Coordinates of C-alpha atoms in Angstrom, one line a residue:
X1 CA -23.1 20.2 -50.1
X2 CA -19.3 20.5 -50.5
X3 CA -17.6 17.2 -51.6
X4 CA -14.7 15.9 -49.5
X5 CA -11.3 17.2 -50.5
X6 CA -9.4 15.0 -53.0
X7 CA -5.7 14.1 -52.6
X8 CA -3.4 14.2 -55.7
X9 CA -3.9 10.5 -56.1
X10 CA -7.6 11.0 -56.5
X11 CA -8.6 9.6 -53.1
X12 CA -10.0 11.3 -50.0
X13 CA -7.8 13.7 -48.2
X14 CA -7.0 12.0 -44.9
X15 CA -4.4 14.5 -43.7
X16 CA -6.7 15.6 -40.9
X17 CA -6.9 12.0 -39.7
X18 CA -3.2 11.6 -39.7
X19 CA -2.9 14.7 -37.6
X20 CA -5.4 13.2 -35.1
X21 CA -3.5 10.0 -34.9
X22 CA -0.2 11.9 -34.5
X23 CA -1.8 13.9 -31.6
X24 CA -2.9 10.6 -29.9
X25 CA 0.4 8.9 -30.4
X26 CA 2.2 10.5 -27.5
X27 CA -0.5 9.4 -25.1
X28 CA -0.3 5.8 -26.2
X29 CA 3.5 6.0 -26.1
X30 CA 3.5 7.4 -22.6
X31 CA 1.1 4.7 -21.4
X32 CA 3.3 2.0 -23.0
X33 CA 6.4 3.5 -21.3
X34 CA 4.7 3.6 -17.9
X35 CA 3.6 0.0 -18.2
X36 CA 7.2 -1.0 -19.2
X37 CA 8.6 1.0 -16.3
X38 CA 6.2 -0.8 -13.9
X39 CA 7.2 -4.2 -15.2
X40 CA 10.8 -3.3 -14.8
X41 CA 10.3 -2.1 -11.3
X42 CA 8.5 -5.3 -10.4
X43 CA 11.5 -7.3 -11.5
X44 CA 14.2 -5.0 -10.0
X45 CA 12.7 -3.9 -6.6
X46 CA 12.7 -7.4 -4.9
X47 CA 16.3 -7.9 -6.1
X48 CA 17.4 -4.6 -4.6
X49 CA 15.6 -5.4 -1.3
X50 CA 17.1 -8.8 -1.0
X51 CA 20.6 -7.5 -1.9
X52 CA 20.2 -4.8 0.7
X53 CA 19.0 -7.1 3.4
X54 CA 21.4 -10.0 2.6
X55 CA 24.3 -7.7 2.1
X56 CA 24.0 -6.0 5.4
X57 CA 23.6 -9.3 7.2
X58 CA 26.7 -10.7 5.5
X59 CA 28.6 -7.5 6.4
X60 CA 27.5 -7.6 10.0
X61 CA 27.6 -11.4 10.7
X62 CA 30.2 -12.7 8.3
X63 CA 33.0 -10.1 7.9
X64 CA 33.1 -8.3 11.2
X65 CA 34.5 -9.2 14.6
X66 CA 31.8 -8.2 17.0
X67 CA 32.2 -7.3 20.7
X68 CA 30.4 -9.3 23.4
X69 CA 27.8 -6.5 23.7
X70 CA 27.2 -6.5 19.9
X71 CA 26.8 -10.3 19.8
X72 CA 23.9 -10.0 22.2
X73 CA 21.9 -8.0 19.7
X74 CA 23.5 -8.5 16.3
X75 CA 23.1 -12.2 15.9
X76 CA 21.0 -14.4 13.6
X77 CA 18.3 -15.6 15.9
X78 CA 17.6 -12.2 17.5
X79 CA 17.4 -10.4 14.1
X80 CA 15.1 -13.1 12.8
X81 CA 12.9 -12.6 15.8
X82 CA 12.7 -8.8 15.3
X83 CA 12.0 -9.2 11.6
X84 CA 9.2 -11.6 12.5
X85 CA 7.7 -9.1 15.0
X86 CA 8.0 -6.3 12.4
X87 CA 6.2 -8.3 9.7
X88 CA 3.5 -9.5 12.2
X89 CA 2.7 -5.9 13.2
X90 CA 2.6 -4.9 9.5
X91 CA 0.2 -7.6 8.3
X92 CA -2.0 -7.5 11.3
X93 CA -2.4 -3.8 10.8
X94 CA -3.2 -4.5 7.1
X95 CA -5.9 -7.0 8.1
X96 CA -7.5 -4.6 10.6
X97 CA -7.5 -1.9 7.9
X98 CA -9.2 -4.2 5.4
X99 CA -11.8 -5.4 7.9
X100 CA -12.7 -1.8 9.0
X101 CA -12.1 0.4 6.0
X102 CA -13.7 -1.7 3.2
X103 CA -17.1 -2.3 4.9
X104 CA -17.1 1.4 6.0
X105 CA -16.5 2.4 2.5
X106 CA -19.2 0.2 1.2
X107 CA -21.6 1.5 3.8
X108 CA -21.1 5.2 3.2
X109 CA -21.7 4.8 -0.6
X110 CA -25.2 3.3 0.0
X111 CA -27.8 6.0 -0.6
X112 CA -29.2 5.9 2.9
X113 CA -25.8 6.4 4.5
X114 CA -23.9 8.8 2.2
X115 CA -24.3 11.5 4.9
X116 CA -21.8 9.5 7.0
X117 CA -19.1 9.8 4.5
X118 CA -17.7 13.2 5.7
X119 CA -17.8 11.9 9.3
X120 CA -15.6 8.8 8.7
X121 CA -13.3 10.5 6.2
X122 CA -12.8 13.3 8.8
X123 CA -12.0 10.8 11.5
X124 CA -9.6 8.9 9.3
X125 CA -8.0 12.2 8.2
X126 CA -7.2 12.9 11.9
X127 CA -5.4 9.7 12.2
X128 CA -3.4 10.3 9.0
X129 CA -2.6 13.9 10.0
X130 CA -1.4 13.2 13.5
X131 CA 2.2 12.2 14.0
X132 CA 2.4 8.4 14.4
X133 CA 4.7 8.6 17.4
X134 CA 2.1 10.9 19.1
X135 CA -0.7 8.3 18.4
X136 CA 1.4 5.5 19.9
X137 CA 2.3 7.4 23.0
X138 CA -1.2 8.8 23.6
X139 CA -2.8 5.3 23.2
X140 CA -0.2 3.9 25.6
X141 CA -0.9 6.6 28.2
X142 CA -4.7 6.0 27.7
X143 CA -4.7 2.3 28.4
X144 CA -1.7 2.3 30.8
X145 CA 0.1 -0.7 29.3
X146 CA 2.3 -1.7 26.4
X147 CA 2.6 -4.7 24.2
X148 CA 1.7 -5.9 20.7
X149 CA -1.8 -4.5 20.4
X150 CA -0.7 -1.2 21.9
X151 CA 1.6 -0.9 18.9
X152 CA -0.8 -2.3 16.3
X153 CA -4.0 -0.3 16.9
X154 CA -2.6 3.2 16.7
X155 CA -0.7 2.3 13.5
X156 CA -3.9 0.8 12.0
X157 CA -5.7 4.1 12.8
X158 CA -2.8 6.1 11.2
X159 CA -2.8 4.0 8.0
X160 CA -6.6 3.7 7.6
X161 CA -7.3 6.6 5.3
X162 CA -5.9 5.4 1.9
X163 CA -8.0 2.2 1.9
X164 CA -11.2 4.0 3.2
X165 CA -10.8 6.8 0.7
X166 CA -10.0 4.6 -2.2
X167 CA -12.9 2.2 -1.4
X168 CA -15.3 5.1 -1.5
X169 CA -13.8 6.5 -4.7
X170 CA -13.8 3.2 -6.4
X171 CA -17.4 2.5 -5.7
X172 CA -18.5 6.0 -6.8
X173 CA -16.6 5.7 -10.0
X174 CA -18.6 2.7 -11.2
X175 CA -20.7 3.7 -14.3
X176 CA -24.3 4.1 -13.4
X177 CA -25.4 2.4 -16.6
X178 CA -23.7 -0.8 -15.5
X179 CA -25.6 -0.7 -12.2
X180 CA -28.9 0.0 -14.0
X181 CA -28.2 -2.9 -16.4
X182 CA -27.7 -5.2 -13.5
X183 CA -30.9 -4.1 -11.8
X184 CA -32.6 -4.4 -15.2
X185 CA -31.6 -8.1 -15.2
X186 CA -33.3 -8.6 -11.8
X187 CA -30.3 -8.4 -9.6
X188 CA -30.8 -7.3 -6.0
X189 CA -28.8 -4.4 -4.5
X190 CA -26.5 -6.9 -2.7
X191 CA -25.9 -8.8 -6.0
X192 CA -25.1 -5.7 -7.9
X193 CA -22.6 -4.7 -5.2
X194 CA -21.0 -8.2 -5.2
X195 CA -20.9 -8.8 -9.0
X196 CA -20.5 -5.3 -10.5
X197 CA -19.6 -2.5 -8.1
X198 CA -17.1 -4.3 -5.8
X199 CA -15.1 -6.0 -8.6
X200 CA -14.7 -2.7 -10.5
X201 CA -13.6 -1.0 -7.3
X202 CA -11.0 -3.6 -6.4
X203 CA -8.1 -1.8 -8.3
X204 CA -8.8 1.3 -6.3
X205 CA -8.9 -0.6 -3.1
X206 CA -5.6 -2.5 -3.8
X207 CA -3.9 0.8 -4.6
X208 CA -5.0 2.2 -1.2
X209 CA -3.9 -1.0 0.5
X210 CA -0.5 -0.7 -1.0
X211 CA -0.1 2.8 0.4
X212 CA -1.4 1.6 3.8
X213 CA 1.1 -1.3 3.9
X214 CA 4.1 1.0 3.2
X215 CA 2.8 3.4 5.9
X216 CA 2.4 0.4 8.3
X217 CA 5.8 -1.1 7.7
X218 CA 7.5 2.2 8.1
X219 CA 5.6 3.2 11.3
X220 CA 6.1 -0.2 12.8
X221 CA 9.8 0.9 13.4
X222 CA 8.4 3.1 16.2
X223 CA 6.4 0.3 17.9
X224 CA 9.3 -0.5 20.1
X225 CA 8.4 2.6 22.1
X226 CA 5.3 0.8 23.5
X227 CA 6.9 -2.6 23.9
X228 CA 5.6 -4.1 20.6
X229 CA 9.0 -5.1 19.2
X230 CA 10.1 -4.8 15.6
X231 CA 13.3 -3.6 14.0
X232 CA 13.0 -0.3 15.9
X233 CA 14.4 -2.2 18.9
X234 CA 17.7 -2.8 17.1
X235 CA 17.9 0.8 15.9
X236 CA 17.1 2.1 19.5
X237 CA 19.8 -0.3 21.0
X238 CA 22.3 0.9 18.5
X239 CA 21.5 4.6 19.2
X240 CA 21.7 4.1 23.0
X241 CA 25.0 2.1 22.9
X242 CA 26.5 4.2 20.1
X243 CA 26.7 1.0 18.2
X244 CA 27.1 1.7 14.4
X245 CA 26.7 -1.9 13.4
X246 CA 23.3 -2.3 15.2
X247 CA 22.2 1.0 13.7
X248 CA 23.1 0.1 10.2
X249 CA 21.6 -3.4 10.3
X250 CA 18.4 -2.1 11.8
X251 CA 18.1 0.8 9.4
X252 CA 18.9 -1.2 6.3
X253 CA 16.7 -4.1 7.2
X254 CA 13.8 -1.7 7.8
X255 CA 14.3 -0.2 4.3
X256 CA 14.6 -3.6 2.7
X257 CA 11.3 -4.7 4.3
X258 CA 9.5 -1.6 3.2
X259 CA 10.7 -2.3 -0.4
X260 CA 9.5 -5.9 -0.2
X261 CA 6.1 -5.0 1.2
X262 CA 5.6 -2.3 -1.4
X263 CA 6.5 -4.9 -4.1
X264 CA 3.9 -7.3 -2.7
X265 CA 1.4 -4.5 -2.9
X266 CA 2.4 -3.8 -6.5
X267 CA 2.0 -7.6 -7.3
X268 CA -1.5 -7.5 -5.7
X269 CA -2.4 -4.6 -7.9
X270 CA -1.2 -6.4 -11.0
X271 CA -2.8 -9.8 -10.4
X272 CA -5.7 -9.6 -8.0
X273 CA -7.9 -7.0 -9.9
X274 CA -10.6 -8.0 -12.5
X275 CA -8.9 -9.6 -15.5
X276 CA -10.5 -7.1 -17.9
X277 CA -9.0 -4.1 -16.1
X278 CA -5.4 -5.3 -15.7

């Protein structure tokens, strides 16, 4: 048997190990850079959102002389009301998605119901592929009336896919040996799901929820079409009256809200997952 190669100092030749470490270094460096970038974004993004939102309000309400028509729409109480409506639509949509998509994802990963997975994924794909404005209008025509729920339900259907898909993916990615170990300790199927499978799938679910939140807050801008309110009312008013102030305020506030909601989703990903996986 050939002896290990010797270095000039008389020890073992570890040059091949050094090469392996060098090859792995870029991956560790990239991972470190990505984590640093994410931490920086968590610090900067809310500041940018607040500066955008606060700046446009100061510009519109503090340093401009508004006409009587503009004062009817570009005023503090009315803007607060529209922001409240927009956030209400967004978070009710998110709640509906969680209540529907997570249980469905759990159901179709159980052995007896895996055949349902393509069915539900296909239905959710239809919602994600269809234009949001089309879903809103079709639902309005189908029920014959507008209002808050006429705006919320089509948006929930539109933004359902990311959470459903990620719930299924997260549960399927759980290592079978961990599941077998839990069963070997006498855990029931429900206990294995609660204590092993679901906690390990939480990071996937949160990533999907973050995507759904961003879709919801963006699409909520269209909910004014069916009388559900939101910042789209201000944008639509500005467009109809050729009012640049209303258009700018509505558009910038919608962008600022999207940035804030995305930031909240990123915080949830960082701090709500299992401690060992953060």
